[in-house]
Structure formats: structure tokens, C-alpha cells
Amino acid sequence: MNGPIVVVNSAWRGALVGFGSFVVVFLSGLYAQVQAYSDDTEFVLHWVDRLSYLTASLFYVTPIFWKTWPRIGQVVATIGCVLAVIVAIPGLIDHPGIALLYITCVIFVLLAIWPPRLPPAVTTSLDLCVESGRSGYDWQEFSTGFAAATLLTWLTAVVLPSPHRLDVPLIVAAFELACGFLVFWSVRHSGISATRRRFWTLLLTVPVAGAFFSWSSPAALVIWLVPLPLAAMIGPRVSEVFVTSTNRWWEPLLDRPAPLLVSTFAAICAVGWVLLLIPISSASGYSVSSVDALFTSISATCVTGLSTVDTATSYGFFGQAVILLLIQVGGLGIMTLYTAAFTLMGRRLSLRHEGAVANLVSYENRGDLTASLKRVLLLTLTGEFVGAMLLTALFWSSGDSAGSALWRGLFTSVSAFCNAGFALQSDSLVGYQNNPWILHTVSMLIIVGGLGPAVAGAVVPLVKRRYTPLRAKLAIWMTIFLLFGGFVLYAALEWNHSLAGLTAFDRLHNAWFQSVTLRTAGFNSVDISATHVTTLNLMLAWMFIGGCPGSTAGGIKTTTAALLLIAVWAAISGRDRGTAFRVRVPHSTVYKAAALTTISIVVHLAAFSALELTQSISPGAALFEVVSAMGTVGLTIGATAQLDDVGKVIVMICMFIGRVGPLTLFLLLGDQRSKGEWERPEEDVPVG
């Protein structure tokens, strides 16, 4: 086949089938939210129900046509998309934000129905499954796509709960189908032994049994059914690794560190979410809402610190311990934990994984990677232990009981070192704004955690004028500039605003503390909502930059900001290449810094627009919320408490992208290798 070909993927086909259930649940929840059930609207809702189920039926029957008459299948699915939009129009008129998200989803479905015609070379590079219209299904891919759409349906049911009677059975049926696809694949696959087939069948009986006994509680029912589509998505792939791979089962997984990083972070967030939903996690003995529990889990794992509920009063000891564990795991980093586990097992990592870990923790020498990671763990645990002991003594001397002081000291120390910003006081550290010892202890933990082990270890050689890598020099000097610059500016701008009412020395202590924490940690010792608008602009810039690479901090990182400043100075000076500390900076490094910053700005603008379209909050509060979430900072000027479920989901996505996105993008950029090309002619282009 030499001409263009149509890309048709079995995973997309499965997703199209599951999209029918999504349409029903979405429309049902939408009209439950935007219309009151009265005599005037009952007729409209009557037809919405029927048309939504007709739309779902069109998507359900597409596989029948697609296998034998692919063109008819495309037409039927397209009619389903048109109906899905028409039925939703009355409910979306007054909700442009939800309309934008819904229309975007439908557009992606249409692109799957009518895929673009791509050259064979491009299709191969995209690693898409190319199938003819009359070919059989790849049932593994089909079940994966269907399970992914089922998870989208479940998420919609959580965000847009509906009082409709048929929604719960529909969701249950969709999840059972996902389970059925998994069982069908495991039985059909000849390479899987009978023992493994029995294992998968037994494993699936657990959530099915839980769902059966939870039928009277829709919320518990939906939660029990979550493992079914997850198993349908990952089960066949894990089994395939067992069957087809002659190596250890984890080696193929570690061969692709970027997807591994994203999927593992998501899995940890899911586990933390389930644990926080358990009644024993709450202080009242009743489970918090599923959205709030998921929000807290993502915020803790991504070391952000934003929360829709009060951590001190909403969660009991078990829930707070879960949050602490999520902070620790998220702060250390998934790759660090994997490498430590493999070292304990006496296994050697692949070269690609070694390179990924070296990049993530900002170490240049791969040969010393194991020793470097030992230093990472030693520095982290030692710093947290020392900080916990100091804070325990300080909290105890401030009037806390011994047990309360110990727990608060440990929690605050880990949260500060990991730059998470969670506190066991409802007002963060405002109650200790007159206690400089607590403020400076927390500040030191934040600074060391924000530097990262590699940069922190380079401070002594830099002071003694020994050789220090350029990345460490840039990170250290940029951190010093941001710390002292932020201290001076915050003190000058807030002396008679948020710092008013304090003594002169306390104003200086709190100005320093806010300069330290506003870049990444998220603690606050003053009322952030009382700050001047000019100070908020300063905070936006500092939060966007964040901490150092290889640390627990977020943002675009100090080295990225330094590289951009170096490039700007080189352009102003008329030089072709930037230099720093008598070292030339490669163009490729500047390109990566520019790419990371540009992508970050675009994502920030997209998230800001989404909040503006869906939430009734001021533009300034929405922008501050987005930058704080993306930078994994955790500060807020009151917008978090005003978010509805849609806004919470948007901020959750921002927190996850802010923590995982830069790491994944860094891995992808670092993994690219120039294939070499002929020298092209160059031409100057006017700028500005």
C-alpha cells in the first residue's frame, strides 16, 4: 500500500461503544443540575431520556456494522454524535464551560470515527494499529478502549450525580461489560495458563461481590466497580508481559520511564483516594465526599497543599496518616522509590531507566547513581527526623500536649521538607506568626527540600571554590536571588498590609517566611487574602518559577528561568550564544528551556480559561488558583472554597499536570536524539 491509508484502531472502536453510556449519564446529570423537576420541565426531560438512550443505542450497534460495512458504521456513529449534541443544547445554553468540554469530547469522537488519512511513514511513527475495515477486532485493544470510556462514564457520574432511576443499572452494565471483555480475552488467549485464568476470574469476583452487597448505596456501588475497567485496561497487558517476555516482568515496564511515571502517580492517587473514603479516615466517622477525597489524595501525592476541606478537622488520625504517607511517596518521587527497591532486590536497572532517574534527581554521573540515591534517601530522612524533633519541642513549648506535639512535629516536618504545605492547623501557621523559631525551622526544611539533594550537596564545594557543575551554580544563585529578592519586595509591599499589627522584628520574620514558602511550599503565616494586588503579581511570578530541578518543588524550575535570562542577555549583548560562569550554554539546552516555558504558559492559559468559563470567581482568584496548582504551591486567596465539582476536577488536573507534566516532558525531551540532517540554508527573520 503506497497511498494514504485510514487509521482505524480497535481501542477507538471500544471507546466509541463506551461513549454511549457516557452520553446517557452526562445528559442525565446535566439536566438534573440545570433544571428543576417541575410540571413545566417534565415533558422536556421525558424526551431527553428517550433521545439519550437512542443516542447510546447507536453507539452500541456500531461494532456490528463496522466489522462488515465500515462506512455504514461511520455514518451511524456520526448520527449518534449529532444527536448527542442536539439533545444537550438546551442544558448547555447557560453553561458555556461545560459546553466547551462536552463539544471538545464529541470532536475527539468524530476524529476517531473519521480518522485523518496519514502517510504510511507517519502512521508507523505514531505507532497506531492499522486495520482494514473487514478485519477482525484486536480484542485486547477493544477492551482497553471500552474500559477507558467506562472510567470516563464513572467520573461523570461522580461529578454530575443524577437522581434518574436508570443511571445506576446502566453504569453497572457498562462495568460488567468491561469485566466481560477481560474474561473473554483471558479465556481466548491461548498463551495464558489455566491457573492465571482462574486467578483473574477470582480477582474479579471481589469487586463484583462488593457491588452486589452495596446495591442499595449507589456511591459505594460505583466505588466497588472501579477495579473492573482498571483490570480490563491493565490485566491483559500485564498477562501479555508474563506470557511473551523472557525477562523479569518489571523490565518491559521500566523500559519506558515516562509512561511509567504518569501511570504510577495516577495509581498512587487512586489508592490514596480509596483509603481516604474509608469512614475511619474521617474525624466524624462518616466518609467525606468522593470528589473531596480525590482532591485531597491528588494534592498530597503531588505535594501541592490545596484542599477543599480542613485537613485538621475533617480527617482523623488514620486519614492524616494516609495524607502523610502520600506526601512522603510523592515527595521522594516514584523513580527514586523504584530504584531503591531494585537496589534492595539486587537488580540492575536498564540504561534508559538509569538515565531517566539521573535526569530527574539532577545527577550527571550515572555510574554513581546508586550511591547518589542513597544520599537522597539519607538526606531526606535525616532532614525530616531532625526537623520533626525540633518542631516537636517547639510545639510542646507552645502549649501542645506531648502526643499532639509529636504528631504535629512529624507531620509538619515531612510536609515542609517535601514542600507540600499541608498543616494540622486550620489556619496553617498563622497562629505561630509570633514564634520565629517555628517559622525559621519550617523555612529551613522548605529551602533544603526545594534545593534537592544534588544542589544541596553542591553548596559546600561552591563555598570552598571547588568545581561545581553549572546546573548547581545556576540553581543556587537563582535561589538566593529569589529568596532575598522576595524577602525585600514582600516586606516593602506588605509592611502596612498583611504584616500590619506585628512588631518590626515579627514583620521581618514573616516576610522572610513568606518569601521562602510562596515559591513552592504553600504554608502561610499571614492572611494571603489581605495582601496587596501588587504582591499577588509578585507571588504569581515566584510560583511560576518554583524550585530547583531534582527537588520536591514545582514550577518551571530555577535553572529554566536562569537559562532564559542568560539567553535574553546574550540577545541584548549581540552575542550568538549565552555564557554563565565562563561556561557556554548549548543552544539545545536553551531550546528545551524555551519549550518547557512555552508549553507551561499554554497549559496555564488553558486551565485559566476553563476555570473562567465554569466558575463564578474573579479572574484574579482564578489565575492565582491555576498558578498555585500548576506550581504545586498550595496557596489560595479563597477560590478553592468556592469551586464546584467541575472546578475541583479542573484544579485536580492542574495539580497532576504540575507535578507529573514537567517530569514527563523533561524525560521526553531528554530522550530525543538528533537524527542528523543536511545543512539547510538560513535566513534572518525580523523580531519585534
XYZ file of C-alpha atoms in Angstrom:
688
model
C 0.000 0.000 0.000
C 1.733 3.119 -1.224
C -1.003 5.749 -0.947
C -2.534 7.286 2.117
C -4.327 4.915 4.459
C -7.089 5.295 7.029
C -6.040 4.660 10.595
C -8.688 2.625 12.427
C -7.770 1.475 15.915
C -9.614 -1.216 17.854
C -9.089 0.781 21.046
C -11.011 3.680 19.499
C -13.781 1.301 18.458
C -14.115 0.078 22.025
C -14.113 3.655 23.298
C -16.938 4.525 20.881
C -19.103 1.765 22.336
C -18.457 3.025 25.861
C -19.163 6.595 24.759
C -22.854 5.707 24.535
C -23.074 5.134 28.294
C -21.179 8.368 28.871
C -23.754 10.336 26.856
C -26.658 8.971 28.913
C -25.002 9.637 32.274
C -23.778 13.083 31.212
C -27.147 14.256 29.896
C -28.973 12.865 32.909
C -26.623 14.589 35.344
C -26.590 17.786 33.282
C -30.338 18.240 33.287
C -30.505 17.284 36.944
C -28.132 20.170 37.662
C -29.532 22.885 35.383
C -33.290 22.266 35.522
C -35.751 21.885 38.356
C -38.093 18.960 38.226
C -41.474 20.589 37.745
C -44.525 20.217 35.556
C -43.063 22.642 33.021
C -39.870 20.661 32.501
C -41.166 17.120 32.888
C -42.068 16.923 29.198
C -38.573 18.057 28.156
C -36.907 15.584 30.492
C -39.177 12.842 29.185
C -37.838 13.308 25.664
C -34.265 13.865 26.855
C -34.309 10.431 28.455
C -35.537 8.734 25.313
C -33.273 10.572 22.912
C -30.224 9.984 25.105
C -30.884 6.242 25.176
C -31.462 6.288 21.411
C -28.078 8.003 21.038
C -26.426 5.393 23.228
C -28.024 2.611 21.192
C -26.476 3.991 18.009
C -23.014 3.761 19.574
C -23.719 0.280 20.926
C -24.525 -1.124 17.468
C -21.572 0.432 15.642
C -19.301 -2.641 16.090
C -21.857 -4.759 14.209
C -21.720 -2.505 11.168
C -18.051 -1.601 11.449
C -16.822 -5.125 11.031
C -18.786 -5.858 7.838
C -19.892 -2.467 6.486
C -17.416 0.071 7.890
C -18.906 3.047 6.033
C -22.355 2.381 7.481
C -20.777 2.102 10.921
C -19.169 5.512 10.481
C -22.481 7.062 9.431
C -24.373 5.508 12.357
C -21.763 6.721 14.860
C -21.827 10.195 13.294
C -25.606 10.351 13.662
C -25.102 9.410 17.305
C -22.693 12.335 17.770
C -25.128 14.764 16.134
C -27.954 13.561 18.369
C -25.693 13.804 21.427
C -25.095 17.487 20.666
C -28.710 18.308 19.777
C -30.118 16.741 22.935
C -27.577 18.580 25.107
C -28.138 22.051 23.613
C -30.996 23.157 25.951
C -28.980 22.234 29.020
C -25.709 23.744 27.768
C -27.017 27.171 26.748
C -26.390 28.729 30.161
C -23.225 26.734 30.879
C -20.590 27.618 28.261
C -17.755 25.992 30.196
C -19.413 22.598 30.368
C -20.473 23.064 26.744
C -16.857 23.625 25.700
C -15.680 20.457 27.450
C -18.557 18.420 26.037
C -18.125 19.674 22.466
C -14.382 19.015 22.682
C -15.108 15.441 23.724
C -17.534 14.999 20.814
C -14.960 16.402 18.387
C -12.428 13.804 19.520
C -15.055 11.122 18.964
C -15.691 12.419 15.437
C -11.953 12.337 14.743
C -11.964 8.711 15.848
C -14.929 7.955 13.580
C -13.429 9.746 10.586
C -9.672 9.385 11.157
C -7.326 11.511 9.066
C -5.605 9.999 6.087
C -1.960 9.690 7.017
C 1.037 8.540 5.003
C 2.329 5.087 5.984
C 5.560 6.526 7.404
C 3.677 8.879 9.711
C 1.336 6.116 10.815
C 4.272 3.883 11.678
C 5.954 6.634 13.675
C 2.725 7.214 15.606
C 2.601 3.513 16.496
C -1.081 3.215 15.579
C -2.827 -0.067 14.955
C -3.795 -0.121 11.280
C -6.671 -2.379 10.402
C -8.765 -2.795 7.303
C -12.495 -2.344 7.515
C -13.220 -6.081 7.238
C -10.505 -7.302 9.562
C -11.254 -8.850 12.942
C -11.009 -6.939 16.149
C -7.962 -6.773 18.345
C -9.997 -7.657 21.426
C -7.271 -6.634 23.829
C -7.213 -3.122 22.370
C -11.009 -3.088 22.092
C -11.472 -3.931 25.774
C -8.896 -1.316 26.748
C -10.732 1.411 24.846
C -14.091 0.344 26.210
C -12.751 0.289 29.764
C -11.272 3.780 29.340
C -14.647 5.115 28.194
C -16.279 3.343 31.132
C -13.948 5.138 33.529
C -14.962 8.421 31.887
C -18.591 7.445 32.465
C -17.863 6.712 36.102
C -16.075 10.053 36.569
C -19.045 11.836 35.014
C -21.394 10.029 37.392
C -19.277 11.249 40.317
C -19.052 14.866 39.136
C -22.633 15.134 37.844
C -24.730 12.903 40.126
C -28.189 12.215 38.797
C -31.432 11.183 40.510
C -32.505 9.210 37.458
C -33.503 5.636 38.108
C -31.807 4.012 35.137
C -28.350 5.522 35.545
C -27.031 3.133 38.193
C -28.053 -0.024 36.287
C -26.534 1.475 33.146
C -23.220 2.132 34.875
C -23.283 -1.337 36.383
C -23.955 -2.865 32.965
C -21.074 -0.920 31.427
C -18.686 -2.046 34.133
C -19.830 -5.640 33.850
C -19.213 -5.477 30.094
C -15.691 -4.229 30.787
C -15.247 -7.176 33.126
C -16.660 -9.494 30.463
C -14.207 -8.256 27.855
C -11.358 -9.018 30.225
C -12.608 -12.535 30.937
C -13.244 -13.113 27.220
C -9.718 -12.040 26.357
C -8.108 -14.132 29.098
C -10.024 -17.248 28.021
C -9.437 -16.622 24.322
C -5.701 -16.015 24.690
C -4.102 -19.408 24.271
C -0.839 -18.327 25.888
C -2.337 -17.796 29.335
C -2.378 -20.832 31.565
C -5.484 -22.139 33.294
C -4.026 -21.058 36.632
C -3.792 -17.435 35.511
C -7.294 -17.556 34.039
C -8.593 -18.775 37.380
C -6.579 -16.044 39.108
C -8.170 -13.278 37.014
C -11.633 -14.755 37.485
C -11.165 -14.958 41.261
C -9.745 -11.451 41.374
C -12.774 -10.059 39.573
C -15.220 -11.710 41.966
C -14.091 -9.401 44.782
C -15.443 -6.115 43.330
C -18.462 -7.924 41.898
C -19.330 -9.301 45.338
C -18.764 -5.900 46.918
C -21.030 -4.297 44.332
C -23.730 -6.898 44.987
C -23.812 -6.183 48.714
C -23.679 -2.401 48.083
C -26.602 -2.279 45.649
C -28.667 -0.079 47.971
C -25.897 2.550 48.097
C -25.153 3.970 44.623
C -21.983 5.734 45.811
C -20.495 2.591 47.350
C -21.662 0.580 44.351
C -19.833 2.793 41.890
C -16.675 2.738 44.035
C -16.686 -1.058 44.185
C -16.978 -1.242 40.405
C -13.889 0.884 39.726
C -11.467 -2.117 39.672
C -13.352 -3.745 36.786
C -12.437 -1.329 33.982
C -8.996 -0.858 35.508
C -8.459 -4.612 35.351
C -9.794 -4.675 31.808
C -7.261 -2.000 30.855
C -4.120 -3.317 32.545
C -4.873 -7.000 33.090
C -4.334 -8.246 29.533
C -1.201 -6.158 29.146
C 0.315 -7.472 32.362
C -0.576 -11.022 31.353
C 0.958 -10.458 27.941
C 4.175 -9.376 29.600
C 4.158 -12.603 31.634
C 3.460 -14.711 28.548
C 5.633 -13.139 25.859
C 8.578 -11.793 27.831
C 11.541 -13.952 28.737
C 12.841 -11.283 31.108
C 11.621 -10.279 34.510
C 8.098 -8.901 34.417
C 9.131 -5.413 35.504
C 11.823 -4.917 32.852
C 9.452 -4.077 29.960
C 7.656 -1.629 32.220
C 10.838 0.169 33.206
C 11.943 0.398 29.589
C 9.522 3.310 29.169
C 10.033 5.559 32.211
C 7.775 8.413 31.091
C 4.521 6.382 30.862
C 5.578 4.510 33.983
C 5.927 7.782 35.879
C 2.469 9.014 34.884
C 0.658 5.717 35.440
C 2.273 5.109 38.827
C 1.455 8.587 40.103
C -2.136 8.064 38.961
C -2.278 4.673 40.684
C -0.980 6.134 43.958
C -3.570 8.911 43.765
C -6.278 6.279 43.250
C -5.107 4.186 46.202
C -4.958 7.242 48.448
C -8.423 8.267 47.292
C -9.916 4.903 48.245
C -8.196 4.985 51.651
C -9.471 8.494 52.364
C -13.013 7.381 51.508
C -12.992 4.810 54.305
C -15.081 6.097 57.242
C -12.183 5.531 59.650
C -10.243 8.223 57.759
C -12.669 10.986 58.665
C -12.855 12.686 62.030
C -16.642 12.354 62.196
C -16.803 8.662 61.314
C -18.648 9.423 58.079
C -16.914 9.381 54.718
C -16.073 12.685 53.088
C -17.421 13.200 49.584
C -15.701 11.248 46.842
C -14.637 14.398 44.982
C -13.112 15.960 48.115
C -11.288 12.730 48.958
C -9.878 12.503 45.436
C -8.901 16.183 45.572
C -7.010 15.637 48.829
C -5.304 12.492 47.523
C -4.060 14.199 44.359
C -2.993 17.290 46.282
C -0.989 15.212 48.778
C 0.602 12.923 46.176
C 1.527 15.893 44.001
C 2.791 17.746 47.140
C 0.592 20.748 46.424
C -1.284 21.540 49.627
C -4.589 22.802 48.245
C -7.588 21.270 49.970
C -11.336 21.643 49.681
C -11.815 20.504 53.282
C -9.994 21.329 56.505
C -7.336 18.661 56.993
C -7.159 19.279 60.734
C -10.880 18.815 61.410
C -12.180 16.693 58.511
C -9.716 13.797 58.800
C -8.928 11.687 61.834
C -5.578 10.177 62.737
C -5.827 7.436 60.103
C -6.762 9.896 57.377
C -3.955 12.255 58.354
C -1.521 9.320 58.341
C -2.649 8.430 54.809
C -2.076 12.027 53.722
C 1.381 11.985 55.339
C 2.283 8.766 53.515
C 1.081 10.190 50.196
C 3.187 13.306 50.767
C 6.259 11.216 51.509
C 5.833 8.985 48.462
C 5.054 11.908 46.185
C 7.923 13.965 47.565
C 10.584 11.292 47.213
C 9.441 10.547 43.690
C 8.365 7.358 42.008
C 11.635 6.783 40.169
C 13.645 7.140 43.368
C 11.485 4.560 45.127
C 11.706 2.159 42.187
C 15.475 2.433 42.110
C 15.730 1.919 45.863
C 13.515 -1.176 45.618
C 15.593 -2.642 42.807
C 18.786 -1.975 44.733
C 17.392 -3.852 47.727
C 16.481 -6.767 45.429
C 19.988 -6.772 43.977
C 18.742 -5.980 40.474
C 20.279 -3.656 37.925
C 18.217 -1.057 36.112
C 18.097 -0.658 32.365
C 20.225 2.069 30.811
C 17.161 4.075 29.845
C 15.820 3.926 33.384
C 19.208 4.907 34.804
C 19.252 7.913 32.507
C 15.714 8.865 33.499
C 16.498 8.691 37.212
C 19.734 10.631 36.747
C 17.837 13.383 34.936
C 15.030 13.504 37.481
C 17.308 13.789 40.514
C 19.693 16.089 38.607
C 22.814 13.916 38.830
C 25.336 13.887 35.998
C 27.286 10.725 36.848
C 25.215 7.638 36.065
C 27.902 5.342 37.395
C 27.413 6.806 40.859
C 23.627 6.672 40.624
C 23.037 4.109 43.381
C 25.260 5.951 45.836
C 23.618 9.233 44.853
C 20.147 7.858 45.519
C 21.311 6.566 48.882
C 22.355 10.125 49.666
C 18.906 11.303 48.531
C 17.175 8.968 50.963
C 19.668 9.736 53.738
C 19.296 13.499 53.336
C 15.508 13.274 53.168
C 15.043 11.022 56.177
C 17.702 12.800 58.248
C 16.315 16.235 57.461
C 12.776 15.169 58.256
C 13.842 13.483 61.502
C 15.825 16.484 62.745
C 13.023 18.834 61.724
C 10.447 16.654 63.468
C 12.415 16.666 66.716
C 12.890 20.438 66.650
C 9.267 21.148 65.775
C 8.031 18.692 68.405
C 9.964 20.565 71.079
C 8.735 23.923 69.776
C 5.085 22.840 69.580
C 5.326 21.308 73.061
C 6.803 24.512 74.460
C 3.928 26.424 72.809
C 1.363 24.544 74.881
C 0.576 21.359 72.935
C 0.452 18.039 74.755
C 3.375 15.667 74.217
C 1.442 13.369 71.864
C -0.076 16.217 69.880
C 3.283 17.992 69.630
C 4.990 14.819 68.383
C 2.366 14.174 65.703
C 2.244 17.806 64.594
C 6.030 17.997 64.549
C 6.389 14.887 62.385
C 3.570 15.870 60.024
C 4.782 19.456 59.607
C 8.401 18.378 59.114
C 7.587 15.911 56.329
C 5.148 18.343 54.738
C 7.708 21.165 54.834
C 10.653 19.120 53.540
C 8.517 17.758 50.691
C 7.218 21.285 50.026
C 3.638 20.041 50.380
C 2.111 22.793 52.512
C -0.330 20.601 54.454
C -0.693 21.576 58.109
C -2.643 20.225 61.062
C -3.808 23.724 61.967
C -6.870 25.156 60.255
C -5.088 28.478 59.684
C -1.777 26.892 58.578
C 0.972 28.651 60.602
C -0.826 31.952 61.211
C -1.118 31.041 64.882
C 2.681 30.897 65.126
C 3.450 34.182 63.350
C 4.919 35.493 66.622
C 7.153 32.438 67.067
C 10.229 32.965 64.860
C 11.777 29.639 65.892
C 8.944 27.654 64.322
C 8.899 29.880 61.240
C 12.641 29.586 60.610
C 12.713 25.829 61.291
C 9.977 25.276 58.722
C 11.744 27.716 56.368
C 14.989 25.753 56.543
C 13.178 22.488 55.796
C 11.460 24.109 52.808
C 14.733 25.519 51.455
C 16.629 22.226 51.712
C 13.741 20.282 50.183
C 13.351 22.879 47.437
C 17.051 22.738 46.563
C 17.130 18.991 46.096
C 19.916 16.641 47.198
C 22.167 17.269 44.197
C 22.046 21.058 44.544
C 22.208 20.966 48.346
C 25.320 18.792 48.132
C 26.960 21.355 45.845
C 26.647 24.242 48.313
C 29.790 23.336 50.286
C 32.022 22.865 47.189
C 30.733 26.176 45.831
C 31.575 27.993 49.068
C 35.042 26.391 49.119
C 35.539 27.393 45.462
C 35.799 23.815 44.277
C 34.451 22.544 40.983
C 30.676 22.838 40.860
C 28.519 21.856 37.859
C 26.886 24.718 36.001
C 23.389 23.438 36.773
C 24.128 23.589 40.511
C 25.624 27.086 40.274
C 22.618 28.408 38.381
C 20.196 26.766 40.804
C 21.975 28.068 43.915
C 22.424 31.645 42.759
C 18.906 31.838 41.323
C 17.527 30.519 44.618
C 19.485 33.129 46.581
C 18.199 35.880 44.290
C 14.579 34.721 44.619
C 14.787 34.286 48.395
C 16.326 37.652 49.230
C 14.576 39.493 46.401
C 11.238 38.117 47.522
C 12.024 38.987 51.141
C 12.827 42.628 50.361
C 9.882 43.101 47.989
C 7.361 41.374 50.256
C 8.471 43.364 53.298
C 8.316 46.632 51.353
C 4.923 45.953 49.774
C 3.188 44.357 52.765
C 4.629 46.333 55.670
C 1.309 48.114 56.208
C -0.986 45.461 54.744
C -0.805 41.761 55.666
C 2.121 42.419 58.037
C 0.340 45.242 59.852
C -0.222 44.673 63.545
C 3.065 42.836 64.080
C 6.227 44.158 65.677
C 9.059 45.230 63.401
C 11.033 42.051 64.040
C 7.966 39.841 63.538
C 7.274 41.629 60.257
C 10.776 40.785 59.075
C 10.472 37.169 60.232
C 7.140 36.716 58.464
C 8.325 38.496 55.313
C 11.236 36.053 55.104
C 8.943 33.101 55.767
C 6.534 34.177 53.029
C 9.416 34.656 50.591
C 10.536 31.096 51.297
C 7.132 29.447 51.140
C 5.415 31.275 48.291
C 7.552 29.676 45.555
C 6.583 26.096 46.227
C 5.665 25.128 49.802
C 2.236 26.659 50.394
C 2.405 27.369 54.128
C 1.327 30.818 55.220
C 1.858 32.756 58.428
C -0.257 35.749 57.342
C -3.643 36.150 55.690
C -2.935 35.776 51.961
C -6.298 37.273 51.012
C -5.244 40.529 52.721
C -2.159 41.029 50.533
C -1.878 43.913 48.084
C -2.604 43.219 44.414
C 0.993 44.126 43.504
C 2.230 41.498 45.943
C -0.075 38.948 44.330
C 1.586 39.668 40.988
C 4.978 39.074 42.606
C 3.698 35.820 44.071
C 2.433 34.686 40.659
C 5.895 35.164 39.160
C 7.646 33.388 42.046
C 5.172 30.481 41.997
C 5.570 30.099 38.239
C 9.357 29.740 38.619
C 9.223 27.311 41.542
C 12.200 25.428 42.966
C 15.255 23.563 41.717
C 15.361 20.535 39.404
C 15.598 17.208 41.180
C 13.774 18.556 44.221
C 10.257 18.213 45.565
C 9.357 21.676 44.261
C 7.183 22.507 41.279
C 7.214 25.262 38.671
C 9.376 25.574 35.588
C 12.422 25.415 37.912
C 15.109 27.940 38.787
C 17.558 26.687 36.164
C 14.978 27.162 33.406
C 14.383 30.755 34.460
C 18.146 31.337 34.659
C 18.681 29.934 31.159
C 16.012 32.221 29.745
C 17.626 35.236 31.422
C 21.007 34.190 30.020
C 19.517 33.902 26.525
C 17.870 37.316 26.828
C 21.112 38.913 27.998
C 23.020 37.273 25.131
C 20.494 38.645 22.628
C 20.722 42.141 24.122
C 24.522 41.962 24.093
C 24.574 40.867 20.464
C 26.227 37.531 21.199
C 25.369 34.345 19.353
C 25.458 32.133 22.447
C 24.867 32.714 26.130
C 27.536 32.162 28.764
C 27.381 31.773 32.530
C 30.309 31.461 34.943
C 32.700 31.311 31.971
C 30.839 28.348 30.505
C 28.939 28.421 27.211
C 25.347 27.197 27.267
C 24.427 24.917 24.323
C 21.619 26.046 22.042
C 19.816 22.747 22.612
C 19.591 23.461 26.345
C 18.112 26.903 25.715
C 15.624 25.369 23.258
C 14.475 22.904 25.913
C 14.061 25.702 28.452
C 12.059 27.751 25.955
C 9.926 24.739 25.020
C 9.174 23.904 28.654
C 8.264 27.514 29.457
C 6.098 27.938 26.361
C 4.184 24.720 26.974
C 3.734 25.676 30.620
C 2.296 29.073 29.670
C -0.108 27.491 27.175
C -1.319 24.953 29.750
C -1.742 27.703 32.351
C -3.832 29.767 29.933
C -5.980 26.765 29.014
C -6.644 25.926 32.665
C -7.333 29.580 33.488
C -9.838 29.784 30.624
C -11.527 26.582 31.802
C -11.956 27.989 35.315
C -13.216 31.302 33.976
C -15.808 29.548 31.824
C -17.095 27.202 34.504
C -16.701 29.046 37.835
C -18.170 32.209 39.324
C -14.905 33.565 40.716
C -12.903 36.658 39.886
C -10.234 36.444 37.158
C -7.501 37.249 39.659
C -8.560 34.476 42.017
C -8.857 32.006 39.125
C -5.389 32.859 37.807
C -3.870 32.606 41.283
C -5.541 29.217 41.786
C -4.230 27.864 38.471
C -0.655 29.050 39.002
C -0.670 27.736 42.569
C -1.957 24.330 41.446
C 0.354 24.063 38.431
C 3.341 25.108 40.519
C 2.334 22.627 43.260
C 2.431 25.530 45.724
C -0.876 25.264 47.545
C -1.555 28.904 48.366
C -5.020 30.302 47.698
C -6.800 33.606 48.079
C -10.151 31.944 48.676
C -11.012 30.402 45.315
C -10.608 26.781 46.457
C -13.578 27.015 48.815
C -15.765 28.440 46.010
C -15.152 25.661 43.485
C -17.971 23.378 42.439
C -17.295 19.794 41.386
C -16.329 20.803 37.837
C -13.900 23.396 39.166
C -12.424 20.865 41.568
C -11.800 18.462 38.699
C -10.067 21.219 36.715
C -7.805 22.070 39.664
C -7.093 18.357 40.226
C -5.935 18.082 36.625
C -3.778 21.184 37.139
C -2.127 19.697 40.231
C -1.451 16.397 38.485
C -0.023 18.112 35.405
C 2.025 20.445 37.583
C 3.706 17.538 39.338
C 3.945 14.936 36.573
C 3.876 17.081 33.434
C 7.293 18.780 33.733
C 8.950 15.494 34.746
C 7.409 13.617 31.829
C 8.184 16.409 29.381
C 11.751 16.518 30.658
C 12.088 12.772 30.095
C 10.651 13.043 26.598
C 12.872 15.988 25.675
C 15.908 14.314 27.178
C 15.176 11.087 25.291
C 15.168 12.750 21.878
C 18.243 12.290 19.767
C 19.081 14.264 16.682
C 18.927 12.048 13.635
C 21.183 14.372 11.719
C 20.183 16.328 8.655
C 21.767 18.158 5.775
C 22.862 21.702 6.472
C 19.933 23.888 5.491
C 20.177 27.444 4.220
C 19.457 30.014 6.889
C 17.631 33.294 6.626
C 17.210 36.098 9.122
C 13.683 36.934 10.311
C 12.810 40.280 11.911
C 11.718 40.072 15.551
C 9.573 42.615 17.354
